[in-house]
């Protein structure tokens, strides 16, 4: 048994694992404990790691099948390094970004909800971090779901929402994107987590465009309410990156956003993702039984 410790980060979301060296293969019991902490806390942070791409890949593979990227969206630099890698960086060569999502703020989203089978997990490893800003905010989508007013829970109960994304956008720039061009899919607004059985709120400001089976006006009203609700500070942890941090988050029950940072300072993180071996499941609205009487 390795001497390691798991500590909650804050009330909203997250746990930190201390006393592990992810450059070495994880003992089975340690991997299981980290996985359970991830189910319990939604995001899991390990600090002070020194990882090659292969070592990050091996850590990710402890928790599922590593996803291969759609090559049409990967830069030549990323493809050369690995078919699983996304570099989140503002580093440019000959004026062109060598990676993806280079600059500035990014609205709340989960990763790839616009596909039928969205990614289960994302593992982001920090290499170069600016002197300030470029933080990642993580919001707990279980808590967002559970704390909705009961009338909103009734209104969105079994409804679905349409997710669509104009690739590379960091802010939603149009009310509706062209479905003949951009990837899109409708999923239940209350999503059941396949491992915990809990219902999470599965929408985000960047990628959710429409509540289906209501009027356009009601869809807009509901989404505005849900986006404002999920960004409340009591559900959110804002992570200030340090080089050597690796964070694993669960795209089924969290959303994340990025704060602005100086464009003239280098920022580089390596992203690897995991496929979900479960389909998206509809969740029960998390009604408060007593309040519903
Ligand atoms: Fe993301």
Coordinates of C-alpha atoms in Angstrom, one line a residue, residues 5-261:
X5 CA -3.7 10.9 0.8
X6 CA -6.9 12.3 -0.8
X7 CA -8.2 15.7 0.4
X8 CA -11.2 17.7 -0.7
X9 CA -10.2 21.0 -2.4
X10 CA -13.3 23.0 -1.3
X11 CA -17.0 22.5 -0.6
X12 CA -18.1 23.1 -4.3
X13 CA -16.1 20.5 -6.1
X14 CA -12.8 18.7 -6.3
X15 CA -10.2 16.5 -4.5
X16 CA -6.4 16.7 -4.4
X17 CA -4.3 13.5 -4.3
X18 CA -1.0 13.8 -2.4
X19 CA 1.9 11.4 -2.2
X20 CA 1.8 9.9 -5.7
X21 CA 4.3 9.9 -8.5
X22 CA 2.4 9.6 -11.8
X23 CA 5.6 9.1 -13.8
X24 CA 5.5 5.5 -12.5
X25 CA 2.8 2.9 -13.0
X26 CA 0.0 3.3 -10.4
X27 CA -0.6 0.5 -8.0
X28 CA -4.1 -1.0 -8.5
X29 CA -5.4 0.1 -5.1
X30 CA -4.2 3.7 -5.7
X31 CA -5.8 3.9 -9.1
X32 CA -9.0 2.6 -7.6
X33 CA -8.9 5.1 -4.8
X34 CA -8.3 8.0 -7.3
X35 CA -11.2 6.8 -9.4
X36 CA -13.5 6.7 -6.4
X37 CA -12.4 10.2 -5.4
X38 CA -13.2 11.3 -8.9
X39 CA -16.7 9.9 -8.7
X40 CA -17.2 11.5 -5.3
X41 CA -15.6 14.9 -6.1
X42 CA -16.0 15.2 -9.9
X43 CA -12.5 16.6 -10.5
X44 CA -9.1 15.3 -9.2
X45 CA -5.9 17.3 -9.0
X46 CA -2.4 16.0 -8.6
X47 CA 0.3 18.7 -8.2
X48 CA 4.1 18.7 -8.6
X49 CA 4.3 16.0 -11.3
X50 CA 7.0 15.8 -14.0
X51 CA 5.4 13.9 -16.9
X52 CA 6.3 13.0 -20.4
X53 CA 3.4 12.7 -22.9
X54 CA 3.7 8.9 -22.6
X55 CA 3.4 9.0 -18.8
X56 CA 0.4 11.3 -19.0
X57 CA -1.1 8.9 -21.5
X58 CA -0.5 5.9 -19.1
X59 CA -2.1 7.8 -16.2
X60 CA -5.2 8.6 -18.4
X61 CA -5.4 4.9 -19.5
X62 CA -5.7 3.8 -15.9
X63 CA -9.3 5.2 -16.0
X64 CA -10.5 4.3 -19.5
X65 CA -9.9 4.2 -23.2
X66 CA -7.8 7.1 -24.4
X67 CA -9.7 9.0 -27.2
X68 CA -8.2 9.5 -30.6
X69 CA -8.7 13.0 -32.0
X70 CA -10.6 13.9 -35.1
X71 CA -7.5 14.7 -37.2
X72 CA -9.2 17.4 -39.2
X73 CA -9.2 19.6 -36.1
X74 CA -5.6 18.8 -34.9
X75 CA -2.6 21.0 -35.9
X76 CA 0.4 19.4 -37.6
X77 CA 2.4 19.9 -34.5
X78 CA -0.2 18.0 -32.4
X79 CA -0.5 15.2 -34.9
X80 CA 3.2 14.7 -35.0
X81 CA 3.4 14.3 -31.2
X82 CA 0.4 11.9 -30.8
X83 CA -3.0 11.1 -32.3
X84 CA -4.5 11.6 -28.8
X85 CA -3.0 15.0 -27.9
X86 CA -4.5 18.5 -27.9
X87 CA -2.0 21.2 -27.0
X88 CA -3.8 24.1 -25.3
X89 CA -1.4 26.9 -26.0
X90 CA -0.8 30.4 -27.3
X91 CA 2.6 29.4 -28.6
X92 CA 3.0 30.2 -32.3
X93 CA 5.5 29.3 -35.0
X94 CA 5.7 31.5 -38.1
X95 CA 2.6 33.4 -36.7
X96 CA 0.4 30.3 -36.5
X97 CA -0.7 28.6 -33.3
X98 CA 1.0 25.2 -32.8
X99 CA -2.0 24.1 -30.7
X100 CA -5.7 24.8 -30.1
X101 CA -7.7 27.5 -28.2
X102 CA -4.8 29.8 -28.0
X103 CA -5.9 33.1 -26.4
X104 CA -8.1 34.6 -23.8
X105 CA -11.3 33.8 -22.0
X106 CA -13.6 30.8 -22.7
X107 CA -17.2 30.4 -21.7
X108 CA -18.5 27.5 -19.6
X109 CA -18.7 24.2 -21.5
X110 CA -18.1 20.5 -21.2
X111 CA -16.0 18.7 -23.8
X112 CA -17.8 17.5 -26.9
X113 CA -21.5 17.5 -25.8
X114 CA -22.3 18.1 -29.5
X115 CA -21.5 14.4 -30.3
X116 CA -23.8 11.4 -29.6
X117 CA -21.1 10.0 -27.4
X118 CA -19.4 12.9 -25.6
X119 CA -16.0 12.4 -24.0
X120 CA -16.1 10.9 -20.5
X121 CA -13.0 12.6 -19.0
X122 CA -10.3 15.2 -19.8
X123 CA -6.8 15.2 -18.3
X124 CA -5.0 18.5 -18.6
X125 CA -1.3 18.8 -17.6
X126 CA 0.3 22.2 -17.1
X127 CA 3.7 22.9 -18.6
X128 CA 4.0 26.7 -19.0
X129 CA 1.7 29.0 -17.1
X130 CA 1.5 32.8 -17.3
X131 CA 2.2 35.0 -14.2
X132 CA -1.5 35.5 -13.7
X133 CA -4.9 34.6 -15.2
X134 CA -5.6 31.6 -17.5
X135 CA -7.3 30.0 -14.5
X136 CA -9.8 27.2 -15.1
X137 CA -13.2 27.4 -13.3
X138 CA -14.9 24.1 -12.6
X139 CA -18.6 24.0 -11.7
X140 CA -20.3 21.0 -10.1
X141 CA -23.3 20.0 -12.3
X142 CA -24.8 17.7 -9.6
X143 CA -25.1 20.6 -7.2
X144 CA -26.4 22.9 -10.0
X145 CA -29.1 20.3 -10.7
X146 CA -30.1 19.6 -7.1
X147 CA -30.4 23.3 -6.2
X148 CA -32.6 24.4 -9.0
X149 CA -36.0 25.8 -8.0
X150 CA -38.6 23.0 -8.0
X151 CA -40.7 24.7 -10.7
X152 CA -37.7 24.8 -13.1
X153 CA -37.0 21.1 -12.4
X154 CA -40.6 20.4 -13.4
X155 CA -40.3 22.5 -16.5
X156 CA -37.1 20.9 -17.8
X157 CA -37.9 17.5 -16.3
X158 CA -37.5 15.1 -19.2
X159 CA -36.6 17.6 -21.9
X160 CA -33.6 17.5 -24.1
X161 CA -31.3 20.4 -25.2
X162 CA -29.5 20.8 -28.5
X163 CA -25.7 21.1 -28.2
X164 CA -23.8 22.6 -31.2
X165 CA -20.3 24.0 -31.6
X166 CA -18.5 26.2 -34.1
X167 CA -15.1 24.6 -33.6
X168 CA -12.5 26.9 -32.0
X169 CA -15.0 29.4 -30.7
X170 CA -14.4 30.5 -27.2
X171 CA -17.5 32.6 -26.9
X172 CA -20.9 31.8 -28.4
X173 CA -21.0 34.3 -31.2
X174 CA -24.4 33.6 -32.8
X175 CA -27.9 32.7 -31.5
X176 CA -28.1 29.7 -33.8
X177 CA -25.4 27.9 -35.7
X178 CA -25.9 26.3 -39.1
X179 CA -26.7 22.6 -38.5
X180 CA -25.5 21.7 -41.9
X181 CA -22.0 22.8 -41.0
X182 CA -21.5 22.3 -37.3
X183 CA -21.6 19.1 -35.2
X184 CA -24.6 18.9 -33.0
X185 CA -26.7 16.5 -30.9
X186 CA -29.6 16.7 -28.5
X187 CA -29.1 15.2 -25.0
X188 CA -31.3 15.0 -21.8
X189 CA -31.0 18.2 -19.7
X190 CA -30.8 16.0 -16.6
X191 CA -28.1 13.5 -17.3
X192 CA -27.7 10.4 -15.2
X193 CA -24.1 9.5 -14.3
X194 CA -23.6 5.8 -15.1
X195 CA -21.4 5.2 -12.1
X196 CA -22.9 7.3 -9.3
X197 CA -26.5 7.2 -10.5
X198 CA -26.9 10.9 -9.7
X199 CA -28.5 13.5 -12.0
X200 CA -26.4 16.3 -13.3
X201 CA -27.4 19.5 -15.2
X202 CA -26.1 18.9 -18.7
X203 CA -26.1 22.3 -20.5
X204 CA -23.5 25.0 -21.0
X205 CA -23.4 28.6 -22.2
X206 CA -20.8 27.9 -25.0
X207 CA -22.4 24.8 -26.5
X208 CA -26.1 24.6 -25.6
X209 CA -28.3 26.4 -28.0
X210 CA -31.9 25.3 -27.5
X211 CA -34.3 23.5 -25.2
X212 CA -36.4 21.2 -27.4
X213 CA -40.2 21.0 -27.4
X214 CA -40.8 24.5 -26.0
X215 CA -41.2 27.9 -27.7
X216 CA -38.1 29.8 -28.7
X217 CA -38.9 32.4 -26.0
X218 CA -39.2 29.8 -23.3
X219 CA -36.1 28.1 -24.5
X220 CA -34.1 31.3 -24.2
X221 CA -35.6 32.1 -20.8
X222 CA -34.7 28.6 -19.4
X223 CA -31.2 28.6 -20.8
X224 CA -30.4 32.1 -19.5
X225 CA -31.6 31.0 -16.1
X226 CA -29.6 27.7 -16.2
X227 CA -26.4 29.4 -17.4
X228 CA -26.6 32.0 -14.6
X229 CA -27.4 29.3 -12.1
X230 CA -24.5 27.0 -13.0
X231 CA -22.0 29.8 -12.7
X232 CA -22.9 30.7 -9.1
X233 CA -19.8 30.8 -6.9
X234 CA -21.1 28.2 -4.5
X235 CA -20.8 25.5 -7.2
X236 CA -17.4 26.7 -8.6
X237 CA -13.8 26.2 -7.9
X238 CA -11.3 28.4 -9.7
X239 CA -8.0 26.6 -10.3
X240 CA -4.8 28.6 -10.5
X241 CA -2.5 26.4 -12.5
X242 CA 1.1 25.7 -11.5
X243 CA 3.5 23.9 -13.9
X244 CA 3.3 20.2 -12.9
X245 CA -0.4 20.2 -12.1
X246 CA -2.5 17.5 -13.7
X247 CA -6.3 17.8 -13.4
X248 CA -8.8 15.1 -14.4
X249 CA -12.4 16.2 -14.8
X250 CA -15.7 14.4 -15.5
X251 CA -17.5 15.9 -18.5
X252 CA -20.7 14.1 -17.4
X253 CA -21.2 16.1 -14.3
X254 CA -19.1 19.3 -14.6
X255 CA -18.5 22.3 -16.8
X256 CA -15.4 24.4 -17.1
X257 CA -14.4 27.9 -18.2
X258 CA -11.2 29.9 -18.6
X259 CA -10.3 33.3 -17.4
X260 CA -8.3 35.8 -19.5
X261 CA -4.5 36.0 -19.3

